[in-house]
Short mmCIF file of C-alpha atoms in Angstrom, two decimals:
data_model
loop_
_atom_site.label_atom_id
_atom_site.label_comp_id
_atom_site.label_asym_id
_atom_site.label_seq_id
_atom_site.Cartn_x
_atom_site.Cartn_y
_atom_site.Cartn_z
CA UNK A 1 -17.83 -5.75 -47.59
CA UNK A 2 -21.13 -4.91 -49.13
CA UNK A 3 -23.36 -5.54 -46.02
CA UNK A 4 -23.15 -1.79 -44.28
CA UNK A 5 -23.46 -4.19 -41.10
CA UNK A 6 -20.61 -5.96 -41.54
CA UNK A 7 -18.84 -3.26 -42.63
CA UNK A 8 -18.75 -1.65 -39.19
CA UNK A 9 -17.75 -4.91 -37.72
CA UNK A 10 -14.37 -4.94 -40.33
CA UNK A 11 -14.19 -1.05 -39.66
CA UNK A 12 -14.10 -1.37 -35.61
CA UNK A 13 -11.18 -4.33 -35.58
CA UNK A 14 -9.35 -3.59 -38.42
CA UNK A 15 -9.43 0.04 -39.91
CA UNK A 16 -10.41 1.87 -36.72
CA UNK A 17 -9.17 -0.06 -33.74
CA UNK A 18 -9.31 1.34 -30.71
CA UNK A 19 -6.55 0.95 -29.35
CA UNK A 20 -3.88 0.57 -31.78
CA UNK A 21 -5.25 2.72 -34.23
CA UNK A 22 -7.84 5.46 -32.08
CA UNK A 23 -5.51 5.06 -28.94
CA UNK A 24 -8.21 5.01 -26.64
CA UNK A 25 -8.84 3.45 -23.30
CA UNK A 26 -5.05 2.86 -22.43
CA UNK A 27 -5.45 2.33 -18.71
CA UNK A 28 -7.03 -1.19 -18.91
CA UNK A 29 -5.28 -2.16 -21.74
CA UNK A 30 -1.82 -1.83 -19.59
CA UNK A 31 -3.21 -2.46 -16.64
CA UNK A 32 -5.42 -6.01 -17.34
CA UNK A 33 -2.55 -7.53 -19.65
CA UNK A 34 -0.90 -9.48 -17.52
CA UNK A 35 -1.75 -12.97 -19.44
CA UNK A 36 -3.91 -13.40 -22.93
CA UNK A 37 -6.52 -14.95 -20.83
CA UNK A 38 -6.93 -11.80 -18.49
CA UNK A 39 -6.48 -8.93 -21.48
CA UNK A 40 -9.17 -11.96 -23.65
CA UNK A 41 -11.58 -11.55 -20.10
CA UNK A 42 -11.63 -7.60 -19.95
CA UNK A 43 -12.07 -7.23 -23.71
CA UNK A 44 -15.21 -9.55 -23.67
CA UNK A 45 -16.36 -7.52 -20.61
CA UNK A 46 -15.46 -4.17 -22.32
CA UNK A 47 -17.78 -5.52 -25.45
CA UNK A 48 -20.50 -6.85 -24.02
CA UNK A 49 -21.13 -3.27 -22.49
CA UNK A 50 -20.14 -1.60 -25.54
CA UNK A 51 -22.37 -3.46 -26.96
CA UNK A 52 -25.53 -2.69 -25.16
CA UNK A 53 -24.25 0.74 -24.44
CA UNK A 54 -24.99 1.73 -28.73
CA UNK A 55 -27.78 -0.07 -28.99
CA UNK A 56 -29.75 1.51 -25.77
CA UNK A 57 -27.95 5.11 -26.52
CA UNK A 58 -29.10 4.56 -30.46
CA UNK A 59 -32.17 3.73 -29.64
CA UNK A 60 -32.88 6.43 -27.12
CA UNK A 61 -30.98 9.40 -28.97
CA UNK A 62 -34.19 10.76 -29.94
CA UNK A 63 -35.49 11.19 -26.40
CA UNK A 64 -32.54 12.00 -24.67
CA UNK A 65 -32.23 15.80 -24.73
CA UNK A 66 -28.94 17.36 -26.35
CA UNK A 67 -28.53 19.52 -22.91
CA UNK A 68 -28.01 16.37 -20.84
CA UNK A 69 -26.79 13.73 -22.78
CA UNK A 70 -23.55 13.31 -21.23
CA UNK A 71 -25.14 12.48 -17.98
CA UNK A 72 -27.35 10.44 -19.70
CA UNK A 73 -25.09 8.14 -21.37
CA UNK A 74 -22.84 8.23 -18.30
CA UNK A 75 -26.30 6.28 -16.37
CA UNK A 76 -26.45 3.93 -19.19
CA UNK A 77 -23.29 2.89 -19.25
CA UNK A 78 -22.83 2.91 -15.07
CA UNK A 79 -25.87 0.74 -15.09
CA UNK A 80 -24.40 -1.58 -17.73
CA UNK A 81 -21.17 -2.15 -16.43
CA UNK A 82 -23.10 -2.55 -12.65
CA UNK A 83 -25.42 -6.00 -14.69
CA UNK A 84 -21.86 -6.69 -16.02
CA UNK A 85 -19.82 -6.31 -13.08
CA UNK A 86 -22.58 -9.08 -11.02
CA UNK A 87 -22.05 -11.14 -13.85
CA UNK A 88 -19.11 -11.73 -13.59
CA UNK A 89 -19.14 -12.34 -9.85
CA UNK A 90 -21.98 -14.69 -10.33
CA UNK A 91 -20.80 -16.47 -12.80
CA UNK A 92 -16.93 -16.24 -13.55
CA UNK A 93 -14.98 -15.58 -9.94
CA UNK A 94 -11.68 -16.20 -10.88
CA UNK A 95 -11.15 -13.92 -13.62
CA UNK A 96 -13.39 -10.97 -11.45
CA UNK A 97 -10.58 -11.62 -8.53
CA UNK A 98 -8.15 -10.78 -10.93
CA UNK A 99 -9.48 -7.98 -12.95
CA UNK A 100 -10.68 -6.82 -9.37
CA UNK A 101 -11.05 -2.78 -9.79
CA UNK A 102 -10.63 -2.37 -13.50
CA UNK A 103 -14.02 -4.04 -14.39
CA UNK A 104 -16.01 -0.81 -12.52
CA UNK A 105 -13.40 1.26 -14.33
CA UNK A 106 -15.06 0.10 -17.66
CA UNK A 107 -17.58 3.17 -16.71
CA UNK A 108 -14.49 5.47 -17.72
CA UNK A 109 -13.23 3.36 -20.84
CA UNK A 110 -13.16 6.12 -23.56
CA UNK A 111 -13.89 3.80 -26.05
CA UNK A 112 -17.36 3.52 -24.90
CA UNK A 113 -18.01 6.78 -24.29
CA UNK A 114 -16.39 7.78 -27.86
CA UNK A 115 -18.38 5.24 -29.22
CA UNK A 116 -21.75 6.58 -28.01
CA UNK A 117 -20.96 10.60 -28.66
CA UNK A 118 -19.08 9.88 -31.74
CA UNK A 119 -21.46 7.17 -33.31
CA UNK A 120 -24.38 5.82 -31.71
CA UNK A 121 -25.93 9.05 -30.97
CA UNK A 122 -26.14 9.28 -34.98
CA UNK A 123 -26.82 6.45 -35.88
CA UNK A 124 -29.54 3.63 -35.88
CA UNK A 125 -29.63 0.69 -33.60
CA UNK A 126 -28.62 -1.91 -35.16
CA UNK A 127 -26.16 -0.33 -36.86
CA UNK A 128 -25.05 0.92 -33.65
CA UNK A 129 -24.90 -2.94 -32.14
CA UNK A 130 -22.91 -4.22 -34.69
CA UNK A 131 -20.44 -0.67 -34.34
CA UNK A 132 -20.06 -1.64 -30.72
CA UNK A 133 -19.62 -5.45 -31.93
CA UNK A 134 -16.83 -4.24 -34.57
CA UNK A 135 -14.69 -2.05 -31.61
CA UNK A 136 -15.22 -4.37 -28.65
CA UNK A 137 -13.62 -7.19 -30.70
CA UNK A 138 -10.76 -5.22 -32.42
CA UNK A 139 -10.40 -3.72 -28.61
CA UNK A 140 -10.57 -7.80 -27.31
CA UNK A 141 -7.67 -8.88 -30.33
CA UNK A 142 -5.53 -5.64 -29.52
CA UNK A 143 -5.65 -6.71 -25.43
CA UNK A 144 -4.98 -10.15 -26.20
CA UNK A 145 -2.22 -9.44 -28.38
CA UNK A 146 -0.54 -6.91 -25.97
CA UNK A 147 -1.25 -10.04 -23.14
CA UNK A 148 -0.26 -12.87 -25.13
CA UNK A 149 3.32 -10.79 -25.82
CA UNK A 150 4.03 -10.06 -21.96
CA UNK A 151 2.51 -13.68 -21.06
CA UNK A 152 5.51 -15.19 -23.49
CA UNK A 153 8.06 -13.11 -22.87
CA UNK A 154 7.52 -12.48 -18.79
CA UNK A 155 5.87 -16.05 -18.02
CA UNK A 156 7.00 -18.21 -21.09
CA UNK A 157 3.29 -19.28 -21.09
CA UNK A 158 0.93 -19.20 -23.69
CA UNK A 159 -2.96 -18.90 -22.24
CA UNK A 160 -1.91 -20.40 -19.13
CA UNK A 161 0.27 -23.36 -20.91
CA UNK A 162 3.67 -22.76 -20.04
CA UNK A 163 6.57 -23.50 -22.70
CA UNK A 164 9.67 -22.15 -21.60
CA UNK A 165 11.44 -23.50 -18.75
CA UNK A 166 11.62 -20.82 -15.54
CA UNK A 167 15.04 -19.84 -16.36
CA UNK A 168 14.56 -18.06 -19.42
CA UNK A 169 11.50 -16.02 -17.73
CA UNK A 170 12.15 -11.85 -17.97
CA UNK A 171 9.14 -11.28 -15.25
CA UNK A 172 9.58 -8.20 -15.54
CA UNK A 173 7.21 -8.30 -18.45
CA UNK A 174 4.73 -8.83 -16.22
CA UNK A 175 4.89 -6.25 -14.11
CA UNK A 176 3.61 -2.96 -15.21
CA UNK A 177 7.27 -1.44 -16.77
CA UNK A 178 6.72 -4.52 -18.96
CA UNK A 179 3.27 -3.29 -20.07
CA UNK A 180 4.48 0.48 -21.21
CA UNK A 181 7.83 -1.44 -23.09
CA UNK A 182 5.21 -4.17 -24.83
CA UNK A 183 3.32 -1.56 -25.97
CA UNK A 184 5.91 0.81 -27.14
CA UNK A 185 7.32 -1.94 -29.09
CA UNK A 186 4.10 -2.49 -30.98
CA UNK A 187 3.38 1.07 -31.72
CA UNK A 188 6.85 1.23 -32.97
CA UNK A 189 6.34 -1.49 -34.91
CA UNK A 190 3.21 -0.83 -36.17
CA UNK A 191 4.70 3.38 -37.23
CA UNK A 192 8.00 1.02 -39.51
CA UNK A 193 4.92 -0.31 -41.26
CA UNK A 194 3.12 2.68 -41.46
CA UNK A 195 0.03 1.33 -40.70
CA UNK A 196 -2.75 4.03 -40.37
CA UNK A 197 -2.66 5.40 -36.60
CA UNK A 198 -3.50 8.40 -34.55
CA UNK A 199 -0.30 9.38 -34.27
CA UNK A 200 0.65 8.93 -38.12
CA UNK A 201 -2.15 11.41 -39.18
CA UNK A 202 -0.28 14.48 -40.44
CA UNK A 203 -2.08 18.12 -39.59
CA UNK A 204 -3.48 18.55 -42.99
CA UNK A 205 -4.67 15.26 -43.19
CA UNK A 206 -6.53 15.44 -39.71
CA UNK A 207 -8.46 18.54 -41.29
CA UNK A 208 -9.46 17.26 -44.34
CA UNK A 209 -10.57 14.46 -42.23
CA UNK A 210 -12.41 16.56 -39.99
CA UNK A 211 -13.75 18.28 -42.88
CA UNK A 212 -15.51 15.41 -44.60
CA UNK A 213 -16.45 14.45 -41.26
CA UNK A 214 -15.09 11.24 -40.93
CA UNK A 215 -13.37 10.57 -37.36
CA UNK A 216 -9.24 10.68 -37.99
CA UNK A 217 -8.41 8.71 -34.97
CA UNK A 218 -10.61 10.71 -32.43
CA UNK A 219 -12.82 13.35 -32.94
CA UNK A 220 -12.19 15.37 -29.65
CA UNK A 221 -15.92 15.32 -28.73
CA UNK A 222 -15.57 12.72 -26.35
CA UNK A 223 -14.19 14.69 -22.73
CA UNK A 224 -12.17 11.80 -21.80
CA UNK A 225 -9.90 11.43 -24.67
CA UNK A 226 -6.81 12.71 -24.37
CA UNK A 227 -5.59 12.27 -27.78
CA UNK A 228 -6.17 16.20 -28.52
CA UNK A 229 -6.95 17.23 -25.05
CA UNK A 230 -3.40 19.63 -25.18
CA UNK A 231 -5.16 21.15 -28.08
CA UNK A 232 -8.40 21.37 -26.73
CA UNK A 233 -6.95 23.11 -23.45
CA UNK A 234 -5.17 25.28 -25.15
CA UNK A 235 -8.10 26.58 -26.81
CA UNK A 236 -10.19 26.63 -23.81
CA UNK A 237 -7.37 28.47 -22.00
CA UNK A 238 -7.67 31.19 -24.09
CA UNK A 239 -11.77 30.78 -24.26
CA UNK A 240 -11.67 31.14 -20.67
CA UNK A 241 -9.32 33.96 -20.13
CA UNK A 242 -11.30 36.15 -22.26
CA UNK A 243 -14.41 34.87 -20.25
CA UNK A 244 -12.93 35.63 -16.68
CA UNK A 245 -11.96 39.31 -17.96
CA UNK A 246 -14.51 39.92 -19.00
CA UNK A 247 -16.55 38.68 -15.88
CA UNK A 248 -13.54 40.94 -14.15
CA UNK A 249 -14.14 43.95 -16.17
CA UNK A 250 -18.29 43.81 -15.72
CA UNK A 251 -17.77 43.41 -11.94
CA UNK A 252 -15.27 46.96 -11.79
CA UNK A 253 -18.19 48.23 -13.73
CA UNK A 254 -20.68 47.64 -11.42
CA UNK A 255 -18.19 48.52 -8.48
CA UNK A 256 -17.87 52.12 -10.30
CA UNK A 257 -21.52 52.53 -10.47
CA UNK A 258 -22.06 51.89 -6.66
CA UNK B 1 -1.25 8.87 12.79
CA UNK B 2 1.87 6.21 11.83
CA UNK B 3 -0.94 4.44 10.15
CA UNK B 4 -2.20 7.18 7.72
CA UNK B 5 1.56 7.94 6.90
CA UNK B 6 1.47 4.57 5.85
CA UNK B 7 -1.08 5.03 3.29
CA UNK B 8 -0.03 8.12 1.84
CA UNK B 9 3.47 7.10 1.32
CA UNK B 10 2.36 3.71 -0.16
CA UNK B 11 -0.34 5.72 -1.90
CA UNK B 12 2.09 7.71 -3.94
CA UNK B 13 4.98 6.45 -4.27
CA UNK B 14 4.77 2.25 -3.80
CA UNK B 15 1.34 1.72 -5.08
CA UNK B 16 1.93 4.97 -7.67
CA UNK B 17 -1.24 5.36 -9.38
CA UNK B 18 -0.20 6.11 -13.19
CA UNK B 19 3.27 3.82 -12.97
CA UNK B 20 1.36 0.82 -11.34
CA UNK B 21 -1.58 0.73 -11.51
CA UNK B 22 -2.52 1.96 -14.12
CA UNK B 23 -4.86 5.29 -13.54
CA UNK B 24 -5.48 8.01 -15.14
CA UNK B 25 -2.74 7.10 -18.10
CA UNK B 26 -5.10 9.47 -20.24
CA UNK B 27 -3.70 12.48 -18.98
CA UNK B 28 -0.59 11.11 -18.66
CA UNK B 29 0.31 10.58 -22.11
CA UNK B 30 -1.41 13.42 -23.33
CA UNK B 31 -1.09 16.51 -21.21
CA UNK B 32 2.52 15.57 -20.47
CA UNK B 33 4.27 17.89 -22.86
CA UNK B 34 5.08 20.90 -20.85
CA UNK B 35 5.96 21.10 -17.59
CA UNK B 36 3.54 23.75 -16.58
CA UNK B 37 0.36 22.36 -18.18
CA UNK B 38 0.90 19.04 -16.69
CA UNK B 39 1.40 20.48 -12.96
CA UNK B 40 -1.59 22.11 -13.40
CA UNK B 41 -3.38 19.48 -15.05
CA UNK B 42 -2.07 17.48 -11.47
CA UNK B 43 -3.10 20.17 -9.25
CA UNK B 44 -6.63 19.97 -10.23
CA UNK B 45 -6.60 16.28 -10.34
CA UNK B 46 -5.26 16.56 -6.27
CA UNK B 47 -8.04 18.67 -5.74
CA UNK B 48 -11.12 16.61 -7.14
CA UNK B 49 -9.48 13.71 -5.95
CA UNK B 50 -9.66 14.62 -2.17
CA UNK B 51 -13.26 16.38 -2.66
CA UNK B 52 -14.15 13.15 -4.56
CA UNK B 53 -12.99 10.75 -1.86
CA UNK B 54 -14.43 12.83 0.86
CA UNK B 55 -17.67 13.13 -0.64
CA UNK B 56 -17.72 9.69 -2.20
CA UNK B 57 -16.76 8.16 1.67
CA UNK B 58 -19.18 10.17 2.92
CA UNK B 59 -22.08 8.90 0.63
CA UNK B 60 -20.96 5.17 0.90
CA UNK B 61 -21.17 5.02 5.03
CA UNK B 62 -24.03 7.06 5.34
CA UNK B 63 -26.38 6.48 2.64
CA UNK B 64 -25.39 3.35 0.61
CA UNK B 65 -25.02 1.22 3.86
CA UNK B 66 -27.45 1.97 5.59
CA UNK B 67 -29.76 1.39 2.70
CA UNK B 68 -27.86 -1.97 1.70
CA UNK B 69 -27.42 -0.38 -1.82
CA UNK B 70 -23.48 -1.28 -1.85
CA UNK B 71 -23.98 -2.55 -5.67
CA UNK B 72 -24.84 0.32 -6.61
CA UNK B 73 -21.82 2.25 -5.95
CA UNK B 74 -20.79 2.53 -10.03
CA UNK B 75 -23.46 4.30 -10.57
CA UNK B 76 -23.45 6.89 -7.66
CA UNK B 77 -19.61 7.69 -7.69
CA UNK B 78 -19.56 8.30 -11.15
CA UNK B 79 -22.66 10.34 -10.99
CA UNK B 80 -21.36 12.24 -8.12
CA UNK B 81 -18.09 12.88 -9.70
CA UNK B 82 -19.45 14.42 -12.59
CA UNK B 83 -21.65 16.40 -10.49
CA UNK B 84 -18.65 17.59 -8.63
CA UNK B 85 -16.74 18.44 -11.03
CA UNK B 86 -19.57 20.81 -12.70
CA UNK B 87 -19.72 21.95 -9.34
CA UNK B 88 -16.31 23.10 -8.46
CA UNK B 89 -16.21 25.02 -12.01
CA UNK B 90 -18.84 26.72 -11.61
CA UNK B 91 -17.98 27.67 -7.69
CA UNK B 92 -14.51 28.40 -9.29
CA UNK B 93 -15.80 31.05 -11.79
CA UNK B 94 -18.13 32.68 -9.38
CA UNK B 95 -15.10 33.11 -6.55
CA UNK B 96 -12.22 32.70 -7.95
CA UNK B 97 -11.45 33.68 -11.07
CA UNK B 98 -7.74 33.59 -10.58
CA UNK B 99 -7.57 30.07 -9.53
CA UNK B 100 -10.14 29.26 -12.68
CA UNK B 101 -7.92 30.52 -15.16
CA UNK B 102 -5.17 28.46 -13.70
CA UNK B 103 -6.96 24.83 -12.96
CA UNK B 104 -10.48 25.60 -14.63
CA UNK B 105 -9.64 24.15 -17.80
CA UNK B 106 -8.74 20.66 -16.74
CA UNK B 107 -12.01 20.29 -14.85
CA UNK B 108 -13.99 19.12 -17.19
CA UNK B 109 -11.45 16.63 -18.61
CA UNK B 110 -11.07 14.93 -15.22
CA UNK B 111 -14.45 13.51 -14.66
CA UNK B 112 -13.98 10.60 -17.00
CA UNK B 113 -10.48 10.76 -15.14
CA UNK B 114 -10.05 6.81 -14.18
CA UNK B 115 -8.05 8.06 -11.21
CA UNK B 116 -10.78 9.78 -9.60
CA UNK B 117 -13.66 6.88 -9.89
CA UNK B 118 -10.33 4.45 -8.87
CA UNK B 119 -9.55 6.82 -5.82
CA UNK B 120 -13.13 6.54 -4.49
CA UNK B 121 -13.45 2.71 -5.38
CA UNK B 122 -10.27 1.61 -3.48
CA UNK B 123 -11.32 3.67 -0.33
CA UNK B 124 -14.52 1.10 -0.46
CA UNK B 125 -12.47 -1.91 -1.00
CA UNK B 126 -10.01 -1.15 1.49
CA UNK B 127 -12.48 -0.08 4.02
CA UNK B 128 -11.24 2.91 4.61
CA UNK B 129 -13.06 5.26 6.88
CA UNK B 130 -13.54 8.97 6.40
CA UNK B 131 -10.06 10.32 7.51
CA UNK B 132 -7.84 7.32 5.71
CA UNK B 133 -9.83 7.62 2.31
CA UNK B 134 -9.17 11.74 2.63
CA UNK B 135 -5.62 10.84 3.21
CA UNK B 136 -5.35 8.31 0.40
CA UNK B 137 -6.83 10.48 -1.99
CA UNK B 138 -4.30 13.29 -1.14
CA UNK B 139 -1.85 10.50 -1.70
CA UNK B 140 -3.30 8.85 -5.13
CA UNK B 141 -3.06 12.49 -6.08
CA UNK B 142 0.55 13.43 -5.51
CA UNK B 143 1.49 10.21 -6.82
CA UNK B 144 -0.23 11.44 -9.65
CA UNK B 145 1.07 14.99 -9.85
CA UNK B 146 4.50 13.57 -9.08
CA UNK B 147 4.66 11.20 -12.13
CA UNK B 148 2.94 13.54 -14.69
CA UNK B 149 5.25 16.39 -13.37
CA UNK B 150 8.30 13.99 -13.92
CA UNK B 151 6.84 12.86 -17.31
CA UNK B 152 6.74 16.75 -18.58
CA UNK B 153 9.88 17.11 -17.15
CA UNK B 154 11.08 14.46 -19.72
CA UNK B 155 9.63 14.98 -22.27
CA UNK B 156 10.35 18.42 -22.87
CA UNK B 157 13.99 17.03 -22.96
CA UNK B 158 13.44 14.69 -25.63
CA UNK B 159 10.78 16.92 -27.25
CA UNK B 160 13.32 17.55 -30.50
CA UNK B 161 13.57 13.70 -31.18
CA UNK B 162 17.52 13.92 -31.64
CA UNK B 163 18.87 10.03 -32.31
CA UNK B 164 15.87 8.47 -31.81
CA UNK B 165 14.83 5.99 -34.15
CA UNK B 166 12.51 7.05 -36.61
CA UNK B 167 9.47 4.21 -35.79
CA UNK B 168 10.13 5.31 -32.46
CA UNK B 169 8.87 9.10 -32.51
CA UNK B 170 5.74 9.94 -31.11
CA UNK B 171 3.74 8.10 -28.65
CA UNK B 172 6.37 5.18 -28.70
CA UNK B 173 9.02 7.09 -26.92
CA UNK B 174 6.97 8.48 -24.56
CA UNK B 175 5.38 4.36 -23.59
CA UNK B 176 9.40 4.25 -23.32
CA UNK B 177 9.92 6.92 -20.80
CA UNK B 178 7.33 5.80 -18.99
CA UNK B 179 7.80 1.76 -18.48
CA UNK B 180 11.61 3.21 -17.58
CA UNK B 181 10.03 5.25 -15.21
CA UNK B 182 7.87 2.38 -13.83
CA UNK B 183 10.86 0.48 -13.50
CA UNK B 184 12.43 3.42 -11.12
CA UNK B 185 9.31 3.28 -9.03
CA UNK B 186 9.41 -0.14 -8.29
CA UNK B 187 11.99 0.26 -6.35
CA UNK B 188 10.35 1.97 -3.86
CA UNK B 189 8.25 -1.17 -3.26
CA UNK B 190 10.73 -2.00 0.07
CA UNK B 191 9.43 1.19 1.46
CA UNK B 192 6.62 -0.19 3.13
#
């Protein structure tokens, strides 16, 4: 653990995994699950732009200016997933056919977009690379495990090799109630062992986190995260009521000076 | 006309966008816990969702095509989402305060929305012209406002976590609700 390198790659699968301990990107995670090999497919997909996505955004953070750098990541990572997307057309047409929609969706993964707000735009390239390395392959084990569950259980396969006969099949595993129920379990499973998660954070903790400013599950830059978003609109409700009075009050104003 | 019915009901409620397929679970699980945020939250989503698909259609048939720059449609939705979305606040805050207040908060939260970008990415694969990808998006979005609005419904019910196991508070419960909810949806699948 002394290399700082492979330190992020240990951090991203183990102590901050996306999706079992951040929470982030849930829609392909229930949606590409069906079998190991398809959640194995979308998390290699999912990392290879991650990838690329902090070392580009790392190594342009200087240029990009602060104003725009939302849109500018959002280009990045729309042009990355494009390359990726032909890829896999070119290359690999079963697995596209089945992934079908969800490998454009990539572009709204919040673990990419979390990833670049939250670290790359910090921190050098490398370092960056191997950050995206570290949470594409804890976000690849945490898919295949979720697909490798509902494969067993709603196929009786295991990476395409079936082992129990048809009759003891529960398909409904593999349609998507099966994917909210897999995961529920696992989260459930994962809270009896209280293993570090989003959720498990109490308040006080989450500040001190904050404080020190280390990430405690998300950090509620990234827009697309939903983790805090109830939070965040709460605050912005307020924010925002003040604003429109006060955009209310100025126009009476200027009404009472005409 | 029997046609478009067609893809608005399977739209929303065979084809439901959060319970089956998948979009826009974000929002979902986290602006679910009152009822009145999350219909909110779903009224804004109905409304970027049809100006998305309109405007999304729109830039597909007439400029994409005709340029043979179909590949590139990632890029431009996503950009044009985003755009729209900074858009319709700002036109919001100018003209309508009242409706700001209400919706303007969940604006900027729905342009990394999956369900928008998945809204104007089926219309393409479909092949739906300008009037059925206006219609689907209208149906996406109920779906979508009918799911989340059943969700908060829920979960305000089970918001005081009486007899539920103790591993099973939190997020768990909710995955719960909602693969029991999937479950109820699939049954409309013999609509259509």
């Amino acid at each position: 653990m002394k290399n700082k390198y492979i330190e992020r790659i240990y951090n991203g699968i183990i102590k901050e995994n996306p999706t079992f301990v951040i929470m982030l990107g849930m829609c392909p995670t229930l949606a590409t699950t069906t079998s190991a090999t398809n959640g194995f497919g979308m998390g290699i997909a999912t990392t290879a732009v991650l990838i690329f996505s902090n070392l580009l955004i790392a190594a342009l953070r200087n240029i990009i200016p602060d104003k725009v750098r939302i849109p500018a990541y959002i280009v990045v990572i729309a042009s990355l997933v494009t390359i990726v997307e032909l890829l896999m057309q070119a290359y690999v047409r079963p697995l596209y056919n089945t992934l079908g929609i969800y490998i454009p969706l990539i572009v709204v993964n919040c673990i990419i977009m979390g990833r670049a707000e939250a670290y790359a735009a910090k921190h050098p390239a490398l370092l960056s690379a191997c950050d995206g390395i570290g949470m594409g392959l804890g976000f690849t084990c945490a898919l295949t495990i979720i697909g490798f569950c509902r494969e067993l259980i709603g196929s009786g396969s295991v990476f395409g090799y079936q082992i129990i006969p048809d009759d003891f099949h529960v398909g409904i595993f593999i349609m998507a109630p099966g994917a909210f129920l897999v995961l529920a379990c696992l989260t459930a499973i994962q809270n009896k062992l209280k293993a570090p998660s989003a959720t498990n954070f109490s308040k006080e903790e989450k500040a001190k986190k904050k404080l020190a400013g280390e990430p405690a599950g998300c950090t509620g830059e990234c827009q697309s995260c939903m983790l805090h978003a109830e939070e965040i609109v709460d605050k912005k409700i307020e924010l925002k009521k003040a604003d429109c009075q006060k955009f209310e009050t100025a126009k009476n104003e200027e009404g009472g000076n005409r | 006309m029997q046609e478009l019915l067609l893809i608005a009901v399977g739209a929303a409620l065979v084809n439901n966008v959060t319970l089956s397929q998948f979009l826009g679970i974000c929002p979902f699980l986290g602006v679910s816990k009152k009822v009145e945020t999350a219909t909110s939250m779903g009224l804004a989503v109905l409304f970027v969702i049809t100006l998305a698909s309109l405007i999304c259609s729109l830039i597909y048939d007439h400029i994409l095509v005709p340029m043979g720059l179909e590949y590139l449609q990632t890029i431009v939705f996503i950009l044009v989402i985003a755009g729209l979305v900074q858009f319709v606040e700002m036109f919001l805050k100018k003209s309508m305060p009242g409706l700001y207040t209400a919706l303007g908060v969940y604006l900027p939260l729905i342009t990394t929305n999956c369900a928008v970008l998945g809204a104007a990415l089926t219309n393409v694969q479909e092949g739906y012209g300008l009037v059925e990808s206006v219609v689907n998006g209208v149906g996406i979005s109920c779906g979508f406002l009918l799911a989340i609005s059943l969700m908060a419904g829920v979960r305000e019910k089970i918001a005081e976590n009486e007899g539920i196991p103790k591993s099973f508070q939190g997020s768990p419960i909710v995955l719960v609700t909602a693969g029991l909810m999937a479950i109820a949806f699939c049954g409309f699948s013999g609509l259509i």
